[in-house]
Coordinates of C-alpha atoms and ligand atoms in Angstrom, one line a residue:
M1087 CA 0.0 0.0 0.0
T1088 CA 1.3 3.5 -0.8
S1089 CA 0.8 6.7 1.1
S1090 CA -1.5 8.0 -1.5
Q1091 CA -3.9 5.2 -0.7
G1092 CA -4.0 6.4 2.9
S1093 CA -4.9 10.0 2.1
A1094 CA -7.9 9.3 -0.2
R1095 CA -11.5 9.5 1.2
F1096 CA -12.9 6.1 2.0
E1097 CA -15.9 4.8 3.9
S1098 CA -15.3 1.1 4.2
P1099 CA -14.0 -0.2 7.6
L1100 CA -10.6 -0.7 6.1
A1101 CA -10.6 2.7 4.5
T1102 CA -11.6 4.3 7.8
A1103 CA -8.9 2.4 9.7
L1104 CA -6.3 3.4 7.1
S1105 CA -7.3 7.0 7.2
Q1106 CA -7.1 7.0 11.0
L1107 CA -3.6 5.4 10.8
R1108 CA -2.5 8.1 8.2
R1109 CA -3.7 10.8 10.6
A1110 CA -1.8 9.3 13.6
I1111 CA 1.4 9.0 11.5
D1112 CA 1.1 12.6 10.4
Q1113 CA 0.4 13.8 14.0
L1114 CA 3.3 11.8 15.4
Q1115 CA 5.5 13.1 12.5
L1116 CA 6.5 9.6 11.6
C1117 CA 8.1 8.9 8.2
D1118 CA 7.2 6.9 5.0
N1119 CA 9.0 3.8 6.4
D1120 CA 6.6 3.8 9.4
W1121 CA 3.6 4.2 7.1
N1122 CA 4.8 1.3 4.9
T1123 CA 5.4 -1.0 7.8
L1124 CA 2.3 -0.1 9.8
S1125 CA -0.2 0.0 7.0
T1126 CA 0.6 -3.6 5.9
P1127 CA -0.9 -6.7 7.5
R1128 CA 1.8 -9.3 8.2
R1129 CA 0.0 -12.6 7.5
I1130 CA -3.3 -13.3 5.8
L1131 CA -4.8 -16.8 5.6
E1132 CA -7.9 -17.4 3.6
V1133 CA -9.4 -20.8 3.9
A1134 CA -12.4 -22.8 2.5
V1135 CA -14.4 -24.3 5.3
P1136 CA -16.6 -27.3 4.1
L1137 CA -19.6 -28.1 6.2
R1138 CA -21.7 -31.2 6.1
R1139 CA -25.2 -30.0 7.0
D1140 CA -27.4 -32.2 9.1
D1141 CA -29.4 -33.3 6.0
G1142 CA -26.2 -34.5 4.2
R1143 CA -25.7 -31.5 1.9
V1144 CA -22.1 -30.2 1.8
E1145 CA -21.6 -26.4 1.7
M1146 CA -18.5 -24.3 1.4
Y1147 CA -17.8 -21.2 3.5
K1148 CA -15.0 -18.6 3.3
G1149 CA -12.9 -18.3 6.4
Y1150 CA -10.1 -15.9 7.3
R1151 CA -7.4 -15.3 9.9
V1152 CA -5.4 -12.1 9.6
Q1153 CA -2.4 -11.5 11.8
Y1154 CA -1.9 -7.8 11.4
S1155 CA 1.1 -7.5 13.7
T1156 CA 3.3 -9.6 16.0
T1157 CA 5.8 -6.9 16.8
R1158 CA 4.9 -6.5 20.4
G1159 CA 3.9 -10.2 21.1
P1160 CA 1.7 -12.9 19.8
S1161 CA -1.3 -11.7 17.8
K1162 CA -4.6 -11.5 19.5
G1163 CA -8.2 -11.0 18.2
G1164 CA -11.7 -12.3 17.9
V1165 CA -13.4 -14.8 15.6
R1166 CA -16.6 -13.5 13.9
F1167 CA -19.3 -15.6 12.4
H1168 CA -21.3 -13.3 10.2
Q1169 CA -22.6 -13.6 6.7
D1170 CA -21.2 -10.2 5.6
I1171 CA -17.6 -10.5 6.7
D1172 CA -14.9 -10.2 4.0
L1173 CA -11.2 -9.9 3.9
D1174 CA -11.0 -6.1 3.9
E1175 CA -13.1 -5.8 7.0
T1176 CA -11.1 -8.6 8.8
V1177 CA -7.9 -6.7 8.0
A1178 CA -9.4 -3.5 9.4
L1179 CA -10.5 -5.1 12.6
A1180 CA -7.1 -6.8 13.0
M1181 CA -5.4 -3.4 12.6
L1182 CA -7.7 -1.9 15.3
M1183 CA -6.7 -4.8 17.6
T1184 CA -3.1 -3.9 17.1
W1185 CA -3.5 -0.3 18.2
K1186 CA -5.8 -1.5 21.0
C1187 CA -3.3 -3.9 22.5
A1188 CA -0.6 -1.3 22.3
L1189 CA -2.8 1.4 23.8
T1190 CA -3.6 -0.7 26.8
N1191 CA 0.1 -1.8 26.9
L1192 CA -0.7 -5.6 26.6
P1193 CA 2.2 -7.7 25.2
Y1194 CA 0.3 -8.6 22.1
G1195 CA 0.1 -7.7 18.4
G1196 CA -3.3 -7.7 16.7
A1197 CA -5.4 -10.3 14.7
K1198 CA -8.9 -11.0 13.6
G1199 CA -10.7 -13.9 11.9
G1200 CA -14.0 -15.4 11.0
V1201 CA -16.2 -17.3 8.7
A1202 CA -18.7 -15.7 6.3
V1203 CA -21.7 -17.6 7.6
N1204 CA -25.0 -16.7 9.4
P1205 CA -24.7 -18.8 12.6
K1206 CA -28.5 -18.4 13.2
N1207 CA -29.0 -20.7 10.2
L1208 CA -26.9 -23.5 11.7
S1209 CA -28.0 -26.2 14.2
L1210 CA -25.8 -26.7 17.2
T1211 CA -24.1 -29.7 15.7
E1212 CA -23.5 -27.8 12.4
N1213 CA -22.0 -24.9 14.3
E1214 CA -19.7 -27.3 16.1
R1215 CA -18.5 -29.0 12.9
L1216 CA -17.9 -25.6 11.2
T1217 CA -16.0 -24.3 14.2
R1218 CA -13.8 -27.4 14.4
R1219 CA -13.1 -27.4 10.7
Y1220 CA -12.3 -23.7 10.7
T1221 CA -10.0 -24.2 13.6
S1222 CA -8.2 -27.1 11.9
E1223 CA -7.8 -24.9 8.7
I1224 CA -6.1 -22.1 10.6
L1225 CA -4.3 -24.4 13.1
P1226 CA -0.8 -24.0 11.6
I1227 CA -0.7 -20.3 12.4
I1228 CA -2.5 -20.2 15.9
G1229 CA -1.2 -21.2 19.3
P1230 CA -0.6 -19.7 22.8
E1231 CA 2.7 -18.2 21.7
R1232 CA 1.6 -17.2 18.1
D1233 CA -2.0 -16.1 17.8
I1234 CA -4.8 -16.4 20.4
P1235 CA -8.4 -16.2 19.1
A1236 CA -11.4 -15.1 21.3
P1237 CA -15.2 -14.6 20.9
D1238 CA -16.6 -11.8 18.7
V1239 CA -19.9 -11.3 16.9
G1240 CA -21.7 -14.6 16.4
T1241 CA -19.4 -16.7 18.6
D1242 CA -19.3 -17.4 22.3
E1243 CA -17.6 -19.5 24.9
R1244 CA -19.1 -22.7 23.3
N1245 CA -17.2 -22.0 20.1
M1246 CA -14.0 -21.3 22.2
A1247 CA -14.4 -24.7 23.9
W1248 CA -14.6 -26.5 20.5
M1249 CA -11.6 -24.5 19.2
M1250 CA -9.6 -25.3 22.4
D1251 CA -10.5 -29.0 22.1
T1252 CA -9.7 -29.2 18.3
Y1253 CA -6.3 -27.6 18.9
S1254 CA -5.6 -29.8 22.0
V1255 CA -6.6 -33.0 20.2
N1256 CA -4.1 -32.2 17.4
A1257 CA -1.3 -31.3 19.9
G1258 CA -1.9 -34.4 21.9
Y1259 CA -2.3 -32.6 25.2
S1260 CA -4.6 -29.9 26.7
V1261 CA -3.7 -26.4 25.5
P1262 CA -6.1 -24.0 27.3
G1263 CA -4.0 -20.9 26.4
V1264 CA -4.7 -21.2 22.6
V1265 CA -8.0 -19.3 23.0
T1266 CA -9.6 -16.9 25.5
G1267 CA -13.2 -16.4 26.4
K1268 CA -13.5 -20.1 27.3
P1269 CA -15.9 -21.7 29.9
I1270 CA -14.4 -21.4 33.4
V1271 CA -14.1 -25.1 33.9
L1272 CA -11.7 -25.3 30.8
G1273 CA -9.4 -22.5 32.1
G1274 CA -11.5 -19.5 31.4
S1275 CA -11.2 -16.4 33.6
L1276 CA -13.8 -15.2 36.1
G1277 CA -15.2 -11.9 34.7
R1278 CA -14.3 -12.5 31.1
T1279 CA -18.0 -12.9 29.9
S1280 CA -18.9 -9.4 31.2
A1281 CA -15.4 -7.8 30.7
T1282 CA -16.1 -5.9 27.5
G1283 CA -19.4 -4.5 28.8
D1284 CA -17.8 -3.8 32.2
G1285 CA -15.1 -1.8 30.5
V1286 CA -17.6 0.1 28.4
A1287 CA -19.4 1.1 31.7
I1288 CA -16.1 2.3 33.2
A1289 CA -15.5 4.4 30.1
V1290 CA -19.0 5.8 30.4
R1291 CA -18.5 6.6 34.1
E1292 CA -15.3 8.5 33.4
A1293 CA -16.7 10.4 30.4
L1294 CA -19.7 11.5 32.5
R1295 CA -17.3 12.7 35.2
I1296 CA -15.3 14.7 32.7
K1297 CA -18.4 16.2 31.2
G1298 CA -19.7 17.1 34.7
I1299 CA -22.9 14.9 34.4
D1300 CA -24.1 13.1 37.6
I1301 CA -23.9 9.4 37.0
H1302 CA -27.0 8.8 39.1
G1303 CA -29.9 8.9 36.8
A1304 CA -27.7 9.6 33.7
T1305 CA -29.6 8.3 30.7
V1306 CA -28.2 5.8 28.1
A1307 CA -29.3 4.2 24.8
I1308 CA -27.6 1.1 23.6
Q1309 CA -27.5 -0.1 20.0
G1310 CA -26.9 -3.9 19.9
F1311 CA -28.0 -6.1 22.8
G1312 CA -25.5 -9.0 22.4
K1313 CA -22.5 -9.9 24.6
V1314 CA -21.2 -6.3 24.7
G1315 CA -24.5 -4.4 24.8
Y1316 CA -26.1 -6.6 27.4
W1317 CA -23.3 -6.6 29.9
A1318 CA -22.6 -2.9 29.4
A1319 CA -26.3 -2.3 30.3
V1320 CA -26.1 -4.4 33.4
A1321 CA -22.9 -2.7 34.6
M1322 CA -24.3 0.8 33.9
E1323 CA -27.5 0.1 35.7
N1324 CA -25.4 -1.1 38.7
M1325 CA -23.6 2.2 38.6
G1326 CA -26.9 4.1 38.9
M1327 CA -27.5 5.0 35.3
K1328 CA -30.9 4.6 33.5
V1329 CA -30.9 2.5 30.3
M1330 CA -33.7 4.0 28.3
A1331 CA -33.5 1.9 25.1
V1332 CA -31.8 -1.2 23.6
S1333 CA -31.9 -2.7 20.2
D1334 CA -30.8 -5.6 18.0
V1335 CA -30.8 -6.3 14.3
N1336 CA -34.6 -6.3 14.2
G1337 CA -35.1 -2.9 15.9
G1338 CA -35.2 -1.4 19.3
V1339 CA -37.4 -1.1 22.4
T1340 CA -37.9 1.5 25.1
G1341 CA -40.1 1.9 28.1
F1342 CA -38.8 -1.1 30.1
K1343 CA -38.2 -1.1 33.9
D1344 CA -34.8 -2.8 33.8
V1345 CA -32.7 -4.6 31.3
A1346 CA -32.9 -8.0 33.1
L1347 CA -36.6 -8.3 31.9
V1348 CA -35.6 -7.6 28.3
H1349 CA -32.7 -10.0 28.5
K1350 CA -35.0 -12.8 29.8
Y1351 CA -37.3 -12.1 26.9
V1352 CA -34.4 -12.2 24.4
N1353 CA -33.2 -15.6 25.8
E1354 CA -36.7 -17.0 25.1
N1355 CA -37.5 -15.2 21.9
G1356 CA -34.2 -14.3 20.2
T1357 CA -35.1 -10.6 19.8
V1358 CA -35.9 -7.6 22.0
I1359 CA -38.9 -6.8 19.9
G1360 CA -42.1 -7.6 21.8
A1361 CA -40.6 -7.6 25.3
P1362 CA -43.5 -7.1 27.7
G1363 CA -44.3 -3.5 28.6
T1364 CA -42.0 -2.0 25.9
E1365 CA -42.6 0.2 22.9
K1366 CA -40.9 -0.5 19.6
I1367 CA -38.6 2.0 18.0
T1368 CA -36.3 1.7 15.0
N1369 CA -32.5 1.6 15.2
S1370 CA -32.3 5.1 13.7
E1371 CA -34.7 6.4 16.2
L1372 CA -32.6 4.9 19.0
L1373 CA -29.5 6.8 17.7
G1374 CA -31.4 10.1 17.9
L1375 CA -32.9 9.7 21.4
N1376 CA -32.5 12.6 23.8
V1377 CA -30.1 10.8 26.2
D1378 CA -26.8 11.7 27.9
V1379 CA -24.9 8.7 26.5
L1380 CA -25.2 6.7 23.3
V1381 CA -23.4 3.3 23.1
P1382 CA -23.2 1.8 19.7
A1383 CA -22.5 -1.9 20.5
A1384 CA -23.5 -3.7 17.2
L1385 CA -21.6 -3.6 14.0
S1386 CA -19.4 -1.2 11.8
D1387 CA -20.7 1.9 10.2
A1388 CA -23.6 2.7 12.5
I1389 CA -22.7 6.4 12.9
T1390 CA -22.4 7.9 9.4
K1391 CA -22.9 11.1 7.5
A1392 CA -26.6 10.2 7.4
S1393 CA -27.2 9.2 11.0
A1394 CA -24.7 11.4 12.9
P1395 CA -26.8 14.7 12.5
S1396 CA -29.7 13.2 14.5
I1397 CA -27.5 12.3 17.6
K1398 CA -28.5 14.3 20.7
A1399 CA -26.3 12.5 23.3
K1400 CA -23.4 14.5 24.8
I1401 CA -21.2 11.4 25.0
V1402 CA -20.8 8.5 22.6
V1403 CA -18.9 5.4 23.9
E1404 CA -18.0 2.9 21.2
G1405 CA -18.7 -0.6 22.4
A1406 CA -18.6 -1.9 18.9
N1407 CA -15.5 -1.9 16.7
A1408 CA -15.4 0.7 14.0
P1409 CA -19.0 1.9 14.5
T1410 CA -18.2 5.4 13.2
T1411 CA -17.2 6.5 9.7
P1412 CA -14.9 9.5 9.3
A1413 CA -17.8 11.7 8.1
G1414 CA -19.8 10.6 11.2
D1415 CA -16.9 11.4 13.4
E1416 CA -16.5 14.9 11.9
I1417 CA -20.1 15.7 12.5
M1418 CA -20.0 14.5 16.2
N1419 CA -16.8 16.5 16.8
D1420 CA -18.4 19.6 15.4
K1421 CA -21.3 19.1 17.7
G1422 CA -18.9 18.9 20.7
I1423 CA -19.8 15.3 21.5
L1424 CA -17.2 13.5 23.6
V1425 CA -16.5 10.3 21.6
V1426 CA -14.7 7.6 23.5
P1427 CA -13.2 5.5 20.7
D1428 CA -13.5 1.8 20.2
I1429 CA -9.9 0.9 20.9
L1430 CA -10.3 2.4 24.4
A1431 CA -13.9 1.9 25.2
N1432 CA -14.2 -1.8 24.3
S1433 CA -10.7 -2.8 25.4
G1434 CA -12.0 -4.5 28.6
G1435 CA -12.5 -7.7 26.6
V1436 CA -8.9 -8.0 25.5
I1437 CA -7.6 -6.9 28.9
V1438 CA -9.4 -9.7 30.7
S1439 CA -8.5 -12.1 27.8
Y1440 CA -4.9 -11.2 28.7
F1441 CA -5.6 -12.1 32.3
E1442 CA -7.1 -15.4 31.2
W1443 CA -4.0 -16.2 29.1
V1444 CA -1.7 -15.3 31.9
Q1445 CA -3.7 -17.6 34.3
D1446 CA -3.6 -20.4 31.8
K1447 CA 0.2 -20.1 31.4
Q1448 CA 0.7 -20.2 35.2
N1449 CA -2.1 -22.7 36.0
Y1450 CA -3.0 -20.3 38.8
F1451 CA -6.4 -18.7 38.8
W1452 CA -7.5 -15.4 40.2
S1453 CA -10.6 -14.4 42.2
A1454 CA -13.3 -12.3 40.6
E1455 CA -12.3 -9.3 42.7
E1456 CA -8.6 -9.5 41.5
V1457 CA -9.9 -9.6 37.9
K1458 CA -12.2 -6.6 38.4
E1459 CA -9.5 -4.6 40.2
N1460 CA -6.9 -5.2 37.6
L1461 CA -9.3 -4.5 34.8
N1462 CA -10.2 -1.2 36.4
S1463 CA -6.6 -0.2 37.0
I1464 CA -5.4 -1.0 33.4
L1465 CA -8.4 0.7 31.8
M1466 CA -8.1 3.8 34.1
R1467 CA -4.4 4.1 33.2
S1468 CA -5.3 4.0 29.5
I1469 CA -8.2 6.5 29.9
N1470 CA -6.0 8.9 31.8
E1471 CA -3.3 8.6 29.1
V1472 CA -5.8 9.3 26.4
S1473 CA -7.3 12.2 28.2
E1474 CA -3.9 13.8 28.9
Q1475 CA -2.8 13.2 25.3
S1476 CA -6.0 14.8 24.0
T1477 CA -5.5 17.9 26.2
S1478 CA -1.7 18.3 25.6
H1479 CA -1.9 17.9 21.8
Q1480 CA -5.4 19.5 21.4
V1481 CA -6.7 16.5 19.5
T1482 CA -9.9 14.3 19.8
W1483 CA -9.9 11.3 22.1
R1484 CA -9.8 9.0 19.0
E1485 CA -6.8 10.8 17.6
A1486 CA -5.1 10.7 21.1
A1487 CA -5.8 7.0 21.4
N1488 CA -4.5 6.2 17.9
M1489 CA -1.4 8.4 18.5
I1490 CA -0.5 6.4 21.6
G1491 CA -1.2 2.9 20.1
V1492 CA 0.4 3.6 16.7
G1493 CA 3.3 5.3 18.4
R1494 CA 4.1 2.3 20.6
V1495 CA 4.0 -0.1 17.7
A1496 CA 6.2 2.2 15.6
Q1497 CA 8.7 2.5 18.5
A1498 CA 8.7 -1.3 18.9
H1499 CA 9.5 -1.7 15.2
R1500 CA 12.3 0.7 15.4
L1501 CA 13.9 -1.0 18.5
R1502 CA 13.6 -4.5 17.0
G1503 CA 15.1 -3.3 13.7
L1504 CA 14.6 -4.8 10.3
Y1505 CA 15.6 -8.4 9.6
P1506 CA 18.0 -9.2 7.8
Ligands
NAD1057 P1 -23.0 -10.3 19.5 O1 -23.1 -11.2 18.3 O2 -23.0 -11.0 20.9 O3 -24.1 -9.2 19.5 C1 -24.3 -8.4 18.4 C2 -25.6 -7.6 18.6 O4 -25.7 -6.6 17.6 C3 -26.8 -8.4 18.6 O5 -27.8 -7.9 19.5 C4 -27.3 -8.2 17.1 O6 -28.7 -8.4 16.9 C5 -27.0 -6.7 17.0 N1 -27.0 -6.2 15.6 C6 -26.4 -6.9 14.5 N2 -26.6 -6.1 13.4 C7 -27.3 -5.0 13.8 C8 -27.8 -3.9 13.2 N3 -27.6 -3.7 11.9 N4 -28.4 -2.9 13.9 C9 -28.6 -3.1 15.2 N5 -28.1 -4.1 15.9 C10 -27.5 -5.1 15.2 O7 -21.6 -9.5 19.3 P2 -20.7 -8.8 20.5 O8 -19.7 -9.7 20.9 O9 -21.7 -8.1 21.5 O10 -20.0 -7.7 19.6 C11 -20.6 -6.4 19.3 C12 -19.6 -5.4 18.8 O11 -18.6 -5.3 19.9 C13 -18.8 -5.9 17.6 O12 -18.4 -4.7 16.9 C14 -17.5 -6.5 18.2 O13 -16.4 -6.5 17.3 C15 -17.3 -5.6 19.4 N6 -16.4 -6.2 20.4 C16 -16.8 -7.3 21.0 C17 -16.0 -7.8 22.1 C18 -16.3 -9.1 22.8 O14 -15.6 -9.4 23.8 N7 -17.4 -9.8 22.4 C19 -14.8 -7.1 22.4 C20 -14.5 -5.9 21.8 C21 -15.3 -5.5 20.8

């Protein structure tokens, strides 16, 4: 990739990620060599994943694993099962993981992977076969010292258990550290399931403090009621905030007493729509609600040139990865909205994944309190660094976070030197 590619106007997740990298490189006054090394993913594996359906038909799905960087340690990143994923988006998400791990100062590079499949169309046994075959296709490049997958959109601790088992059966012994986000009995960490949402809530708490808004009774709308959105809602309610609306791919609801009721309904019905005592709203109406805080926690490109003008929230905390396009970002900045960027706001997941990996390596497991305390301390360190960088360099929080993350990876490159 050349520097001219980075300065063009793009709106795809990869284009957005590249334009943010270009800006960080310019703001840090790094050189063309830095751009060339940092804008290029280091290893890309595209695989065909055959699946025998329960009725005997054989179907082929595309799978990916992108190791964007291994400069600061093994690469780390989630596995997404979603019908719309492609290589460009996977590269973009792997790039974001790289800056996120550097920003939080975890000893990792960045990765991402996935299969272009709608997991809702799979039976449990089909999902297991697909997960195991995908794992075996990417097996040569993953491992606790190489690249450590975790759950993302469309995958959960069940998929991680199958991945861990597939890897371990091939190794001939149990290798819990090959994935994180596992069930506790297989070497998972206490607090991992809720970690990303807990981190989002901590970021919201700090943003409210900075904006001078009382946390008690502060109002929140959440787009996406999956692993991140649900646990963020629970944590924010526990902190005294009022969650006014939540949504999923089918639309949103408002008017509920607490999120536990909506969650119970989702577990039984697969959607928030129709939860008792709620009124239906659209996802775009949710984005425009008159609340203190908006948390996009679904997919990319939610806040765009088209949707950003309607946002009334004073704070936007990005639970999702890459939910905002550059045009959407510009509009929010012009409105004076404090945007806590994805690589900071949703870093709780990878922070506790790191704790899980450390515990697996040491075969020594921490209490829930230790996990919570350490999560809070790493996240607070990163939030304070970003806030200080934003003030001292007069840049947005997104720019500040990218400057810190990109700067650390660039420095690591320079210190390691270029082989041969
Ligand atoms: P998930 O699959 O558990 O939930 C996704 C949610 O988004 C579901 O409620 C789904 O219905 C909803 N959704 C999908 N398309 C939508 C649309 N067009 N409009 C509104 N809602 C829509 O996924 P997750 O793990 O909660 O991940 C959500 C986001 O957070 C992703 O961007 C992911 O990369 C990011 N993230 C996840 C983790 C993690 O630990 N799971 C960590 C960091 C970042």
